[in-house]
PDB file of C-alpha atoms in Angstrom:
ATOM      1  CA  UNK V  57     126.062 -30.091-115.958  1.00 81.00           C
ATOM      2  CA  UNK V  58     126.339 -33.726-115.901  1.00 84.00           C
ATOM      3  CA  UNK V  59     125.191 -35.688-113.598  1.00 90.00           C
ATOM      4  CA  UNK V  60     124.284 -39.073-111.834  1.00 93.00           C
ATOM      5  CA  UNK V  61     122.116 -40.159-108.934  1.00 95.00           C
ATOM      6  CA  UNK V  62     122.644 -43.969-108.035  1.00 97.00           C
ATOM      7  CA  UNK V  63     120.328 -45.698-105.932  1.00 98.00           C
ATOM      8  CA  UNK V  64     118.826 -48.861-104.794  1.00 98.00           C
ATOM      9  CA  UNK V  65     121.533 -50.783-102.846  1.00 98.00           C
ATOM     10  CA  UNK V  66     120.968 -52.323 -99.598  1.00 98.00           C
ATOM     11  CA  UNK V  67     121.715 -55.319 -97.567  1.00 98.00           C
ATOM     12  CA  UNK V  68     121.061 -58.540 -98.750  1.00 98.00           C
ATOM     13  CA  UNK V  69     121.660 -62.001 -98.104  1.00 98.00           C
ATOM     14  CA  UNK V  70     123.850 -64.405-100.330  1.00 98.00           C
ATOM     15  CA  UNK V  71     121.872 -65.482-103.561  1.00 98.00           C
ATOM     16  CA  UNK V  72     119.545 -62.201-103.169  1.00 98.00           C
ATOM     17  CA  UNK V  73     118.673 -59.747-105.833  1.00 98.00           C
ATOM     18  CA  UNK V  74     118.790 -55.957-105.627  1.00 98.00           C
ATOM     19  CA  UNK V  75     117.767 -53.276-108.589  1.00 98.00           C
ATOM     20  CA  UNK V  76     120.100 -51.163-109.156  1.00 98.00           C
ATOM     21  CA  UNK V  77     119.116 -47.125-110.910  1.00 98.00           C
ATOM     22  CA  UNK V  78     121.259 -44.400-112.354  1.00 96.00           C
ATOM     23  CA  UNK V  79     119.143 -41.482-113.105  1.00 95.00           C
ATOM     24  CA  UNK V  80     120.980 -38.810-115.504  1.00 91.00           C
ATOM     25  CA  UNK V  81     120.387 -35.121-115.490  1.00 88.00           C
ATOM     26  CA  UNK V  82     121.855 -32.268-117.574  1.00 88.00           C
ATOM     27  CA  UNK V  83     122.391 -33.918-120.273  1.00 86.00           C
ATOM     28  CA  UNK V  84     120.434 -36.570-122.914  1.00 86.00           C
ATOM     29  CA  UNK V  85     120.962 -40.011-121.995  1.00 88.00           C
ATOM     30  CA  UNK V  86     120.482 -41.311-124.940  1.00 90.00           C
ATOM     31  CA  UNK V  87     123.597 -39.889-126.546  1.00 91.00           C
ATOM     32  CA  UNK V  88     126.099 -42.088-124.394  1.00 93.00           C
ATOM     33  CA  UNK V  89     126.451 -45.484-123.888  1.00 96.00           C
ATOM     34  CA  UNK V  90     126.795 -46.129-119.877  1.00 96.00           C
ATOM     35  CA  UNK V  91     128.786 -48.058-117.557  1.00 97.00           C
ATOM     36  CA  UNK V  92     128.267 -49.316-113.851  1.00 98.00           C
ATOM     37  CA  UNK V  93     131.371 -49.608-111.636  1.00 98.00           C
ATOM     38  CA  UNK V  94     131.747 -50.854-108.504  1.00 98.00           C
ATOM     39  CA  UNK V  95     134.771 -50.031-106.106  1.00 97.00           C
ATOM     40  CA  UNK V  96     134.972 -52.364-102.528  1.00 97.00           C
ATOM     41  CA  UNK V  97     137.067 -51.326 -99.785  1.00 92.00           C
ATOM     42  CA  UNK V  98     140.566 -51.411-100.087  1.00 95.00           C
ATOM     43  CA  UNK V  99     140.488 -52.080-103.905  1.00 96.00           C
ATOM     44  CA  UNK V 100     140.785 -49.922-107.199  1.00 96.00           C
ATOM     45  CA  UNK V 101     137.389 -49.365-109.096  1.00 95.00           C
ATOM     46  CA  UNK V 102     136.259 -51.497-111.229  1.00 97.00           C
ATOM     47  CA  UNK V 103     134.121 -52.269-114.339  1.00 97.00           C
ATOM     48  CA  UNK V 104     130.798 -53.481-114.322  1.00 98.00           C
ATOM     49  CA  UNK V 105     129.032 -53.737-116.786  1.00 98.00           C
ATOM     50  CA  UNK V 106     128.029 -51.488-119.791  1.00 98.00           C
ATOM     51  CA  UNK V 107     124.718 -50.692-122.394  1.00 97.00           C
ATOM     52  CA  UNK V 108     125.592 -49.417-125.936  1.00 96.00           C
ATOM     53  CA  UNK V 109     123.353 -45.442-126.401  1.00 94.00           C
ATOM     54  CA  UNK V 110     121.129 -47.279-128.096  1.00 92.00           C
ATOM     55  CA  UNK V 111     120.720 -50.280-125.576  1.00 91.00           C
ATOM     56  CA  UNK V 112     121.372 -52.872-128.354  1.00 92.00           C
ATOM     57  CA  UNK V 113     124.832 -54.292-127.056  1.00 96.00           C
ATOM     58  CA  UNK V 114     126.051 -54.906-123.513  1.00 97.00           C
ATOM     59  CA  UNK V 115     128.989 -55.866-121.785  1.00 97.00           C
ATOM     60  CA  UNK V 116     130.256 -57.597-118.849  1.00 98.00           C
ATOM     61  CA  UNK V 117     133.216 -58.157-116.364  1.00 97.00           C
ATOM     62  CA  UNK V 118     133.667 -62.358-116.357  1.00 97.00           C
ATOM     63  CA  UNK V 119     132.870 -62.330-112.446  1.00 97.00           C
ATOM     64  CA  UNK V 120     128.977 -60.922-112.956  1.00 98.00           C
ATOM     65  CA  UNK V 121     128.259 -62.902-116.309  1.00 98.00           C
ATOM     66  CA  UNK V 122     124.801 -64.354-116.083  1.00 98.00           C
ATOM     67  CA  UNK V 123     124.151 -63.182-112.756  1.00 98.00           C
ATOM     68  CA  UNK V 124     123.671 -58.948-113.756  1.00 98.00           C
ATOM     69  CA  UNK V 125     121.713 -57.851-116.322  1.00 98.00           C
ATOM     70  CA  UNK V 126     121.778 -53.871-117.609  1.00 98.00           C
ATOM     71  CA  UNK V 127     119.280 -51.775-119.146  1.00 97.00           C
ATOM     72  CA  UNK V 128     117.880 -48.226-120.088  1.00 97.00           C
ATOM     73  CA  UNK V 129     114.731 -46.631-120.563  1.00 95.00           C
ATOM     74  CA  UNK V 130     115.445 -43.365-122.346  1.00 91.00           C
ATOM     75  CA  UNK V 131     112.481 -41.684-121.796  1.00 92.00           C
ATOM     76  CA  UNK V 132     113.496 -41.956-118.079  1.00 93.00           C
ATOM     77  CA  UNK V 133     117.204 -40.917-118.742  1.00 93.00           C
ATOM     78  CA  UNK V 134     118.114 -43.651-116.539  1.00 95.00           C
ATOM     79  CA  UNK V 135     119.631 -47.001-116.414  1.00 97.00           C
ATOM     80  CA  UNK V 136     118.954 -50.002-114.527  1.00 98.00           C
ATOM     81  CA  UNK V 137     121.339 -52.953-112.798  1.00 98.00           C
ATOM     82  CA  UNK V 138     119.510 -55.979-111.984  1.00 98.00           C
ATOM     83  CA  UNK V 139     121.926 -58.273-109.779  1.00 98.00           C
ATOM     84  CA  UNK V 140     120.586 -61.698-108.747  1.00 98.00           C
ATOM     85  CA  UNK V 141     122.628 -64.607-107.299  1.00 98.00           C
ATOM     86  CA  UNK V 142     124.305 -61.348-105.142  1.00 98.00           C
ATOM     87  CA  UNK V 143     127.859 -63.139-103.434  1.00 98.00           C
ATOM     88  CA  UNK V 144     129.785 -61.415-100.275  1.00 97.00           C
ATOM     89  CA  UNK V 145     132.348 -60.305-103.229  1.00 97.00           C
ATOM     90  CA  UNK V 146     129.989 -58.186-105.068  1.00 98.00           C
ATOM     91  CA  UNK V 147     129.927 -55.723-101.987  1.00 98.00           C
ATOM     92  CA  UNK V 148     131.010 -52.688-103.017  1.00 98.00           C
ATOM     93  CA  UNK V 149     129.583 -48.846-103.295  1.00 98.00           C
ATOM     94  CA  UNK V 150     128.291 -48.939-107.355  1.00 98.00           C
ATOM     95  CA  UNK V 151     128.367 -45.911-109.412  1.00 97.00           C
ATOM     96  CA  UNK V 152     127.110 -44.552-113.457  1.00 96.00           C
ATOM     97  CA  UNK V 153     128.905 -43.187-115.654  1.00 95.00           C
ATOM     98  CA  UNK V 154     129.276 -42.253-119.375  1.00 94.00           C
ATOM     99  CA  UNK V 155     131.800 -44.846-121.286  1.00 95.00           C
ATOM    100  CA  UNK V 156     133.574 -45.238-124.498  1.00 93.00           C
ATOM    101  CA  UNK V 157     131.477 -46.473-127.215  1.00 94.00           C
ATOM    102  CA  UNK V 158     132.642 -47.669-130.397  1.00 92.00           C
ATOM    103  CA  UNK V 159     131.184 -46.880-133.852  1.00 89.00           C
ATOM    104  CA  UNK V 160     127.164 -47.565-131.415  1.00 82.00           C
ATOM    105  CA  UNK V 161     127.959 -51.206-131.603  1.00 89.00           C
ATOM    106  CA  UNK V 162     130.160 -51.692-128.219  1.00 94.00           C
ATOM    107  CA  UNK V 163     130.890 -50.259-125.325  1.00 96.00           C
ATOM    108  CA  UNK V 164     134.035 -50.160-123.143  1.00 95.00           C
ATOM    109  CA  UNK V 165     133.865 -50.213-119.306  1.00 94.00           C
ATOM    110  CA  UNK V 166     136.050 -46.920-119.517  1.00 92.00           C
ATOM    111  CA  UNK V 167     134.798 -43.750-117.648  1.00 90.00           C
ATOM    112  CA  UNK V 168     134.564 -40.672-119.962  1.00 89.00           C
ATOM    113  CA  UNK V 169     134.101 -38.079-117.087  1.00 78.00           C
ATOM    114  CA  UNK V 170     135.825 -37.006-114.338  1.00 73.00           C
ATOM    115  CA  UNK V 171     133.681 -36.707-112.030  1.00 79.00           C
ATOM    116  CA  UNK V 172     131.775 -39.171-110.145  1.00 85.00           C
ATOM    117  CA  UNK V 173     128.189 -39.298-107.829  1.00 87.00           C
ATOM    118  CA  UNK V 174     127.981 -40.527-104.678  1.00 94.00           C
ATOM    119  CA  UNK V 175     127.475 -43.775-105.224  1.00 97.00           C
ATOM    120  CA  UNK V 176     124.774 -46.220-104.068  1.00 98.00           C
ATOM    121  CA  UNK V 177     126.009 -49.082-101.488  1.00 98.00           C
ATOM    122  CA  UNK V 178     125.128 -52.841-101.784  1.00 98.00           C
ATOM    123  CA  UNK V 179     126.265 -55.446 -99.065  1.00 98.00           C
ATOM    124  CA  UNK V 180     125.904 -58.880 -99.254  1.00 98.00           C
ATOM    125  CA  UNK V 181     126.060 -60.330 -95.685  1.00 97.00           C
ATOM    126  CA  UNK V 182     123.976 -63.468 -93.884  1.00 95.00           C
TER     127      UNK V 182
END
């Protein structure tokens, strides 16, 4: 069975920096590209960001351009968001999941499954 265990969120301050994991289990990682969304209260989920099986091509929503930064390590089925320059708007719970990935040479901040973990929480408060 597939699944996802997010983790390292927390509470920062404005302009902090929080690492982000997604460990995967049940299934090789390295088979799918993967996506991070984020959903904040009140508001629809949300793209993140995404990493090509592979980890050769990334993408990015406009509002987290130069700021996040995803990667894998498939030897450790699990993928990493690194989030510096954190704003109040990027609060939100972030989760993994599998996404659409086109001929290995881009992904799409689609969800392929279902299904989703529990999440890992980031706030950014002063």
């Amino acid at each position: 069975q597939m699944q996802f265990v997010e983790s390292g969120g927390g509470l920062v301050q404005p302009g902090g920096s929080l690492r982000l994991s997604c460990a995967a289990s049940g299934f090789t990682l390295e088979d799918y590209a993967i996506g991070w969304f984020r959903q904040a209260p009140g508001k629809e989920r949300e793209g993140v960001s995404c990493i090509t099986s592979s980890g050769g091509n990334t993408n990015y929503r406009d509002s987290v351009k130069g700021r996040f930064t995803i990667s894998r390590d498939n030897a450790k089925n699990t993928v990493y968001l690194q989030m510096n320059s954190l704003k109040p708007e990027d609060t939100a719970i972030y989760y993994c999941a599998t996404v659409i990935e086109i001929f290995q040479a881009t992904c799409v901040m689609a969800p392929l499954q279902g299904s989703w973990g529990q999440g890992t929480q980031v706030t950014v408060s002063s």
